[in-house]
Short mmCIF file of C-alpha atoms in Angstrom, two decimals:
data_model
loop_
_atom_site.label_atom_id
_atom_site.label_comp_id
_atom_site.label_asym_id
_atom_site.label_seq_id
_atom_site.Cartn_x
_atom_site.Cartn_y
_atom_site.Cartn_z
CA MET A 371 107.53 67.24 98.76
CA SER A 372 109.53 66.09 101.73
CA ALA A 373 107.82 64.68 104.80
CA ARG A 374 109.19 67.59 106.78
CA THR A 375 107.53 70.04 104.38
CA ARG A 376 104.19 68.27 104.54
CA ASP A 377 104.17 68.20 108.32
CA ALA A 378 105.17 71.87 108.59
CA VAL A 379 102.97 73.39 105.88
CA PHE A 380 99.86 71.22 105.71
CA ASP A 381 98.12 71.04 109.06
CA ALA A 382 94.72 69.42 109.63
CA ARG A 383 92.89 72.55 108.55
CA ALA A 384 94.81 72.67 105.26
CA MET A 385 94.14 69.00 104.58
CA GLU A 386 90.43 69.58 105.13
CA GLY A 387 90.55 72.50 102.71
CA LEU A 388 92.33 70.40 100.12
CA ALA A 389 89.73 67.65 100.48
CA ARG A 390 87.03 70.15 99.56
CA VAL A 391 88.58 70.87 96.17
CA ALA A 392 90.31 67.65 95.13
CA ARG A 393 90.36 63.88 95.45
CA PHE A 394 93.61 62.71 96.99
CA GLU A 395 95.08 60.08 99.27
CA PRO A 396 95.89 61.78 102.59
CA GLY A 397 98.42 59.13 103.56
CA LEU A 398 100.36 59.20 100.30
CA LEU A 399 103.49 61.34 100.18
CA VAL A 400 105.69 61.19 97.09
CA GLU A 401 109.35 61.92 97.67
CA ASP A 402 110.59 59.81 94.75
CA PHE A 403 108.68 59.71 91.47
CA ALA A 404 110.06 56.23 90.79
CA ALA A 405 108.78 54.75 94.08
CA PRO A 406 106.55 51.73 93.31
CA VAL A 407 103.98 52.74 95.94
CA ALA A 408 103.28 55.99 94.07
CA GLN A 409 102.88 54.72 90.53
CA GLU A 410 99.12 54.15 90.51
CA ALA A 411 98.41 57.57 92.03
CA LEU A 412 100.84 59.32 89.70
CA ALA A 413 99.30 57.71 86.64
CA ALA A 414 95.90 59.13 87.62
CA ALA A 415 97.13 62.51 88.84
CA GLU A 416 95.80 65.64 87.16
CA VAL A 417 97.34 67.99 89.71
CA LEU A 418 100.65 67.72 91.52
CA LEU A 419 100.84 69.63 94.82
CA THR A 420 104.52 70.28 95.47
CA GLY A 421 106.67 71.86 98.15
CA TRP A 422 110.23 72.03 99.43
CA GLY A 423 112.05 68.82 98.64
CA CYS A 424 110.26 68.04 95.38
CA PRO A 425 112.53 66.10 92.99
CA PRO A 426 112.97 67.33 89.39
CA LEU A 427 110.00 66.95 87.06
CA ASP A 428 112.02 65.68 84.13
CA GLU A 429 110.93 63.57 81.15
CA GLY A 430 111.16 60.38 83.17
CA ALA A 431 108.97 61.74 85.96
CA LEU A 432 106.41 63.20 83.58
CA ALA A 433 106.15 59.90 81.72
CA ARG A 434 104.66 58.48 84.91
CA MET A 435 102.01 61.22 84.95
CA PRO A 436 100.29 61.23 81.53
CA ARG A 437 97.24 63.12 82.86
CA LEU A 438 99.17 65.87 84.64
CA ARG A 439 97.82 69.35 83.90
CA LEU A 440 98.87 71.51 86.87
CA VAL A 441 101.82 71.79 89.24
CA ALA A 442 100.71 73.85 92.27
CA HIS A 443 103.79 74.73 94.32
CA ALA A 444 103.22 75.54 98.00
CA ALA A 445 106.49 77.48 98.28
CA GLY A 446 108.47 80.12 96.39
CA THR A 447 110.75 79.38 93.49
CA VAL A 448 109.98 76.51 91.12
CA ARG A 449 113.48 76.49 89.65
CA HIS A 450 114.50 73.44 91.64
CA HIS A 451 111.91 71.06 90.19
CA VAL A 452 110.19 72.52 87.12
CA THR A 453 112.26 71.60 84.06
CA GLY A 454 111.93 72.33 80.36
CA ALA A 455 109.97 69.10 80.00
CA VAL A 456 107.12 70.64 82.03
CA TRP A 457 106.83 73.61 79.69
CA SER A 458 107.10 71.36 76.63
CA ARG A 459 104.15 69.34 77.88
CA GLY A 460 102.08 72.49 78.34
CA VAL A 461 101.55 71.81 82.04
CA LEU A 462 100.35 74.81 84.04
CA VAL A 463 102.58 75.91 86.92
CA SER A 464 101.61 77.97 89.94
CA THR A 465 103.65 79.19 92.89
CA ALA A 466 103.04 80.54 96.38
CA ALA A 467 105.93 82.98 95.98
CA ALA A 468 103.58 85.92 96.48
CA ALA A 469 102.52 84.50 99.84
CA ASN A 470 106.13 83.92 100.85
CA ALA A 471 106.98 87.47 99.84
CA LEU A 472 104.82 88.97 102.57
CA PRO A 473 106.84 87.95 105.66
CA VAL A 474 110.10 88.76 103.86
CA ALA A 475 108.84 92.27 103.18
CA GLU A 476 107.67 92.65 106.78
CA TYR A 477 111.08 91.56 108.08
CA THR A 478 112.75 94.01 105.72
CA VAL A 479 110.61 96.95 106.78
CA ALA A 480 111.35 96.20 110.42
CA ALA A 481 115.07 96.02 109.59
CA VAL A 482 114.96 99.35 107.75
CA LEU A 483 113.17 101.21 110.52
CA LEU A 484 115.25 99.73 113.31
CA SER A 485 118.50 100.33 111.40
CA ASN A 486 117.81 104.03 110.89
CA LYS A 487 116.86 104.24 114.56
CA ARG A 488 120.19 102.57 115.45
CA VAL A 489 118.40 100.21 117.80
CA LEU A 490 121.29 97.74 118.01
CA ASP A 491 123.70 100.53 119.01
CA ALA A 492 121.23 101.89 121.55
CA ALA A 493 120.56 98.49 123.07
CA ARG A 494 124.27 97.73 123.38
CA ALA A 495 125.07 101.09 124.95
CA TYR A 496 122.13 100.76 127.31
CA ARG A 497 123.25 97.31 128.39
CA GLU A 498 126.94 98.12 128.74
CA THR A 499 126.44 101.34 130.72
CA ARG A 500 123.45 100.11 132.69
CA GLY A 501 121.44 103.14 131.68
CA ASP A 502 124.02 105.94 131.43
CA ILE A 503 122.15 108.61 129.44
CA GLY A 504 125.43 110.07 128.18
CA ALA A 505 126.04 106.91 126.18
CA PHE A 506 123.27 107.97 123.81
CA ASP A 507 125.09 111.04 122.53
CA ALA A 508 126.34 109.02 119.55
CA LEU A 509 122.72 108.40 118.52
CA ALA A 510 122.00 112.07 117.93
CA GLY A 511 121.94 111.53 114.17
CA ALA A 512 119.68 108.50 114.28
CA GLY A 513 116.07 108.42 113.14
CA ASN A 514 113.83 107.73 110.16
CA TYR A 515 112.65 111.25 109.31
CA ARG A 516 113.76 112.22 105.79
CA ARG A 517 116.03 109.23 105.47
CA THR A 518 116.64 107.66 102.04
CA VAL A 519 115.96 103.98 101.48
CA GLY A 520 117.11 102.25 98.31
CA VAL A 521 115.41 99.06 97.15
CA VAL A 522 117.34 96.92 94.68
CA GLY A 523 114.88 94.90 92.63
CA ALA A 524 111.22 95.67 91.96
CA SER A 525 110.34 92.04 92.63
CA ARG A 526 107.25 90.85 94.49
CA ILE A 527 109.13 91.44 97.71
CA GLY A 528 110.70 94.70 96.60
CA ARG A 529 107.33 96.11 95.56
CA ARG A 530 105.74 95.08 98.85
CA VAL A 531 108.60 96.69 100.78
CA LEU A 532 108.06 99.95 98.90
CA GLU A 533 104.33 99.76 99.55
CA LEU A 534 104.82 99.21 103.28
CA LEU A 535 107.38 102.02 103.57
CA ARG A 536 105.28 104.57 101.68
CA PRO A 537 103.41 105.92 104.78
CA TYR A 538 106.69 106.91 106.44
CA ASP A 539 108.58 110.18 105.95
CA LEU A 540 111.22 108.52 103.79
CA ARG A 541 112.66 109.14 100.36
CA LEU A 542 112.28 105.89 98.42
CA LEU A 543 114.57 104.91 95.56
CA VAL A 544 114.43 101.79 93.43
CA HIS A 545 116.74 100.17 90.92
CA ASP A 546 115.56 97.49 88.53
CA PRO A 547 116.79 97.17 84.93
CA TYR A 548 113.35 95.90 83.89
CA LEU A 549 111.37 98.71 85.51
CA ASP A 550 110.39 101.48 83.08
CA PRO A 551 109.54 105.07 84.12
CA ALA A 552 105.81 104.35 83.98
CA GLY A 553 106.27 101.40 86.33
CA ALA A 554 108.28 103.49 88.77
CA ALA A 555 105.66 106.21 88.66
CA ALA A 556 102.95 103.66 89.41
CA LEU A 557 104.93 102.57 92.45
CA GLY A 558 105.30 106.18 93.53
CA VAL A 559 109.09 105.94 93.78
CA GLU A 560 112.14 107.34 92.07
CA SER A 561 113.96 104.98 89.70
CA VAL A 562 117.74 105.49 89.62
CA GLY A 563 120.91 103.72 88.59
CA LEU A 564 122.35 101.23 91.05
CA ASP A 565 125.49 103.24 91.78
CA GLN A 566 123.42 106.38 92.33
CA LEU A 567 121.14 104.45 94.69
CA CYS A 568 124.14 103.26 96.69
CA ARG A 569 125.58 106.75 97.03
CA ALA A 570 122.27 108.32 98.09
CA SER A 571 120.79 105.74 100.48
CA ASP A 572 120.98 105.46 104.24
CA VAL A 573 119.68 101.89 103.95
CA VAL A 574 120.04 99.64 100.90
CA SER A 575 117.83 96.56 100.78
CA ILE A 576 118.48 93.80 98.24
CA HIS A 577 115.56 92.04 96.54
CA ALA A 578 117.08 90.98 93.22
CA PRO A 579 116.98 87.36 91.96
CA GLU A 580 119.93 85.00 92.14
CA LEU A 581 121.16 84.84 88.54
CA PRO A 582 124.64 84.51 87.00
CA GLU A 583 124.63 88.23 86.24
CA THR A 584 123.70 89.19 89.81
CA ARG A 585 126.47 87.23 91.51
CA HIS A 586 128.50 89.67 93.63
CA LEU A 587 126.28 92.52 92.48
CA PHE A 588 127.59 94.19 95.60
CA ASP A 589 131.34 93.80 95.21
CA ALA A 590 134.10 95.84 96.83
CA ALA A 591 133.71 98.72 94.38
CA ARG A 592 129.95 99.01 94.87
CA LEU A 593 130.14 98.63 98.64
CA ALA A 594 132.65 101.47 98.69
CA LEU A 595 129.94 103.73 97.21
CA LEU A 596 127.76 103.36 100.31
CA ARG A 597 127.91 106.40 102.54
CA ASP A 598 129.54 106.13 105.97
CA GLY A 599 127.08 104.71 108.49
CA ALA A 600 124.80 103.19 105.83
CA THR A 601 123.13 99.82 106.40
CA LEU A 602 123.00 96.97 103.90
CA VAL A 603 120.01 94.62 104.31
CA ASN A 604 120.07 91.30 102.47
CA THR A 605 117.05 88.99 102.54
CA ALA A 606 117.54 87.77 98.96
CA ARG A 607 120.48 85.43 98.44
CA GLY A 608 123.96 85.52 99.92
CA SER A 609 125.65 85.24 96.52
CA LEU A 610 124.50 88.73 95.55
CA VAL A 611 127.08 90.14 97.98
CA ASP A 612 130.82 89.53 97.98
CA THR A 613 131.15 88.29 101.56
CA ALA A 614 134.88 88.98 101.79
CA ALA A 615 134.43 92.55 100.56
CA LEU A 616 131.50 93.17 102.89
CA THR A 617 133.40 91.72 105.84
CA ALA A 618 136.32 94.04 105.15
CA GLU A 619 133.98 97.05 105.25
CA LEU A 620 132.12 95.90 108.35
CA VAL A 621 135.27 95.19 110.33
CA THR A 622 136.21 98.85 110.01
CA GLY A 623 132.83 99.86 111.44
CA ARG A 624 132.11 102.11 108.46
CA LEU A 625 128.93 100.24 107.50
CA HIS A 626 126.16 98.30 109.23
CA ALA A 627 124.47 95.15 107.94
CA VAL A 628 121.35 93.09 108.53
CA LEU A 629 121.94 89.71 106.92
CA ASP A 630 119.30 87.00 106.82
CA VAL A 631 121.26 85.21 104.07
CA THR A 632 124.99 84.80 103.59
CA ASP A 633 127.48 83.14 101.26
CA PRO A 634 128.31 80.56 102.44
CA GLU A 635 125.32 79.75 104.59
CA PRO A 636 125.97 79.39 107.44
CA LEU A 637 129.16 81.39 107.69
CA PRO A 638 132.35 79.70 108.92
CA ALA A 639 132.62 79.61 112.69
CA ASP A 640 135.61 81.96 112.60
CA SER A 641 133.92 84.64 110.50
CA PRO A 642 134.17 88.07 112.15
CA LEU A 643 130.54 88.72 111.22
CA TRP A 644 129.32 86.54 114.08
CA ASP A 645 130.65 88.96 116.69
CA LEU A 646 130.68 92.42 115.10
CA PRO A 647 128.44 94.86 116.98
CA ASN A 648 127.35 96.53 113.70
CA VAL A 649 126.01 93.28 112.19
CA LEU A 650 122.70 91.53 112.80
CA LEU A 651 122.79 87.93 111.56
CA THR A 652 119.61 85.84 111.40
CA PRO A 653 119.34 82.23 110.17
CA HIS A 654 117.31 82.67 106.96
CA VAL A 655 114.09 83.36 108.85
CA ALA A 656 112.71 86.30 106.86
CA GLY A 657 110.61 83.94 104.74
CA SER A 658 107.60 81.97 105.91
CA LEU A 659 107.92 80.12 109.20
CA GLY A 660 105.64 79.10 112.05
CA THR A 661 102.11 80.38 111.53
CA GLU A 662 103.10 81.96 108.20
CA LEU A 663 103.50 78.52 106.59
CA ALA A 664 99.72 78.13 106.56
CA ARG A 665 99.54 80.97 104.04
CA LEU A 666 101.60 78.87 101.60
CA ALA A 667 99.17 75.97 101.87
CA ASP A 668 96.16 78.25 101.51
CA THR A 669 97.61 79.84 98.38
CA ALA A 670 98.36 76.52 96.67
CA ILE A 671 94.96 75.07 97.57
CA ASP A 672 93.23 78.17 96.26
CA GLU A 673 95.07 77.79 92.96
CA ILE A 674 93.82 74.19 92.71
CA ARG A 675 90.33 75.48 93.41
CA ARG A 676 90.66 78.00 90.59
CA TYR A 677 91.87 75.32 88.22
CA ALA A 678 88.95 73.06 89.16
CA ARG A 679 86.52 75.88 88.41
CA GLY A 680 88.12 76.59 85.06
CA VAL A 681 89.20 80.13 85.90
CA PRO A 682 92.70 81.58 85.35
CA LEU A 683 95.31 80.94 88.00
CA GLU A 684 96.17 83.93 90.16
CA HIS A 685 99.84 83.04 90.56
CA ALA A 686 100.75 81.33 87.29
CA VAL A 687 104.42 81.01 86.35
CA ARG A 688 105.58 81.32 82.77
CA ALA A 689 108.78 79.82 81.41
CA GLU A 690 110.03 83.23 80.27
CA ASP A 691 109.55 84.64 83.79
CA LEU A 692 112.21 82.32 85.17
CA GLU A 693 114.89 84.00 83.07
CA ARG A 694 114.80 87.05 85.35
CA SER A 695 113.14 85.92 88.57
CA ALA A 696 114.06 83.85 91.58
#
């Protein structure tokens, strides 16, 4: 992992926890598998603890680690460093994606509830009028009671969002091509087609993976299906939305958006989205940050503990999973 990742994710408490389950050199950080200083440690390594900034684990890297049996990733996706060579070697792979899903889901739920409540509109009107009660007339239709929320993707995050929203008086829809009726029933939600979800929802929240087939999943035609006043929430990846098409809709004021990710990221300085009153832009902060980073370390260390005890990993990744996951 990068030095920045180590310093952010693995505090003194995490290092103490790691020392209780594994032998390691606290001062050794590998950022380049070919670095001479790392060769002795790599040759003896049974477990590789990885994070953001890990270089690819290709044939050349694996040749330096003949004893490697587990890659425990203290972050989300392993796409950036786990190659086919890892699967060919039969190395186990674990991820902390489930831990990273929790703050993303919490951010999303907050965005859904505040969007239906039209909090941004209320705050702006309150500020601009310095408390003129008449300015709130436009908020007469706001609120969460009996609103419809559509979740695109029954991923770890999507499922957690649905779980957190269940106690509210909301109609919950989900679209996922891999979710069968039994799975939807188990989630306690209604599974519908994507176009139907767009037409019916007051808020649409995207939790699908970034794949070639999901690029511009929300193009001009699909955005046009959203009802007037609907909100699009994107905490997945910017490429799932056609930015030009979304911008055209938002400029008219017909839609609202909460965007934690964009394409490109960041947006150009002259993008209208920076200044539109119906858009909330945040700098990719829905995922783990601050105190939440400790959860990533705890998850990875716990997986190493499970491996050491000879019990199944709780968050194992399979090669076939990567074909349809982030």
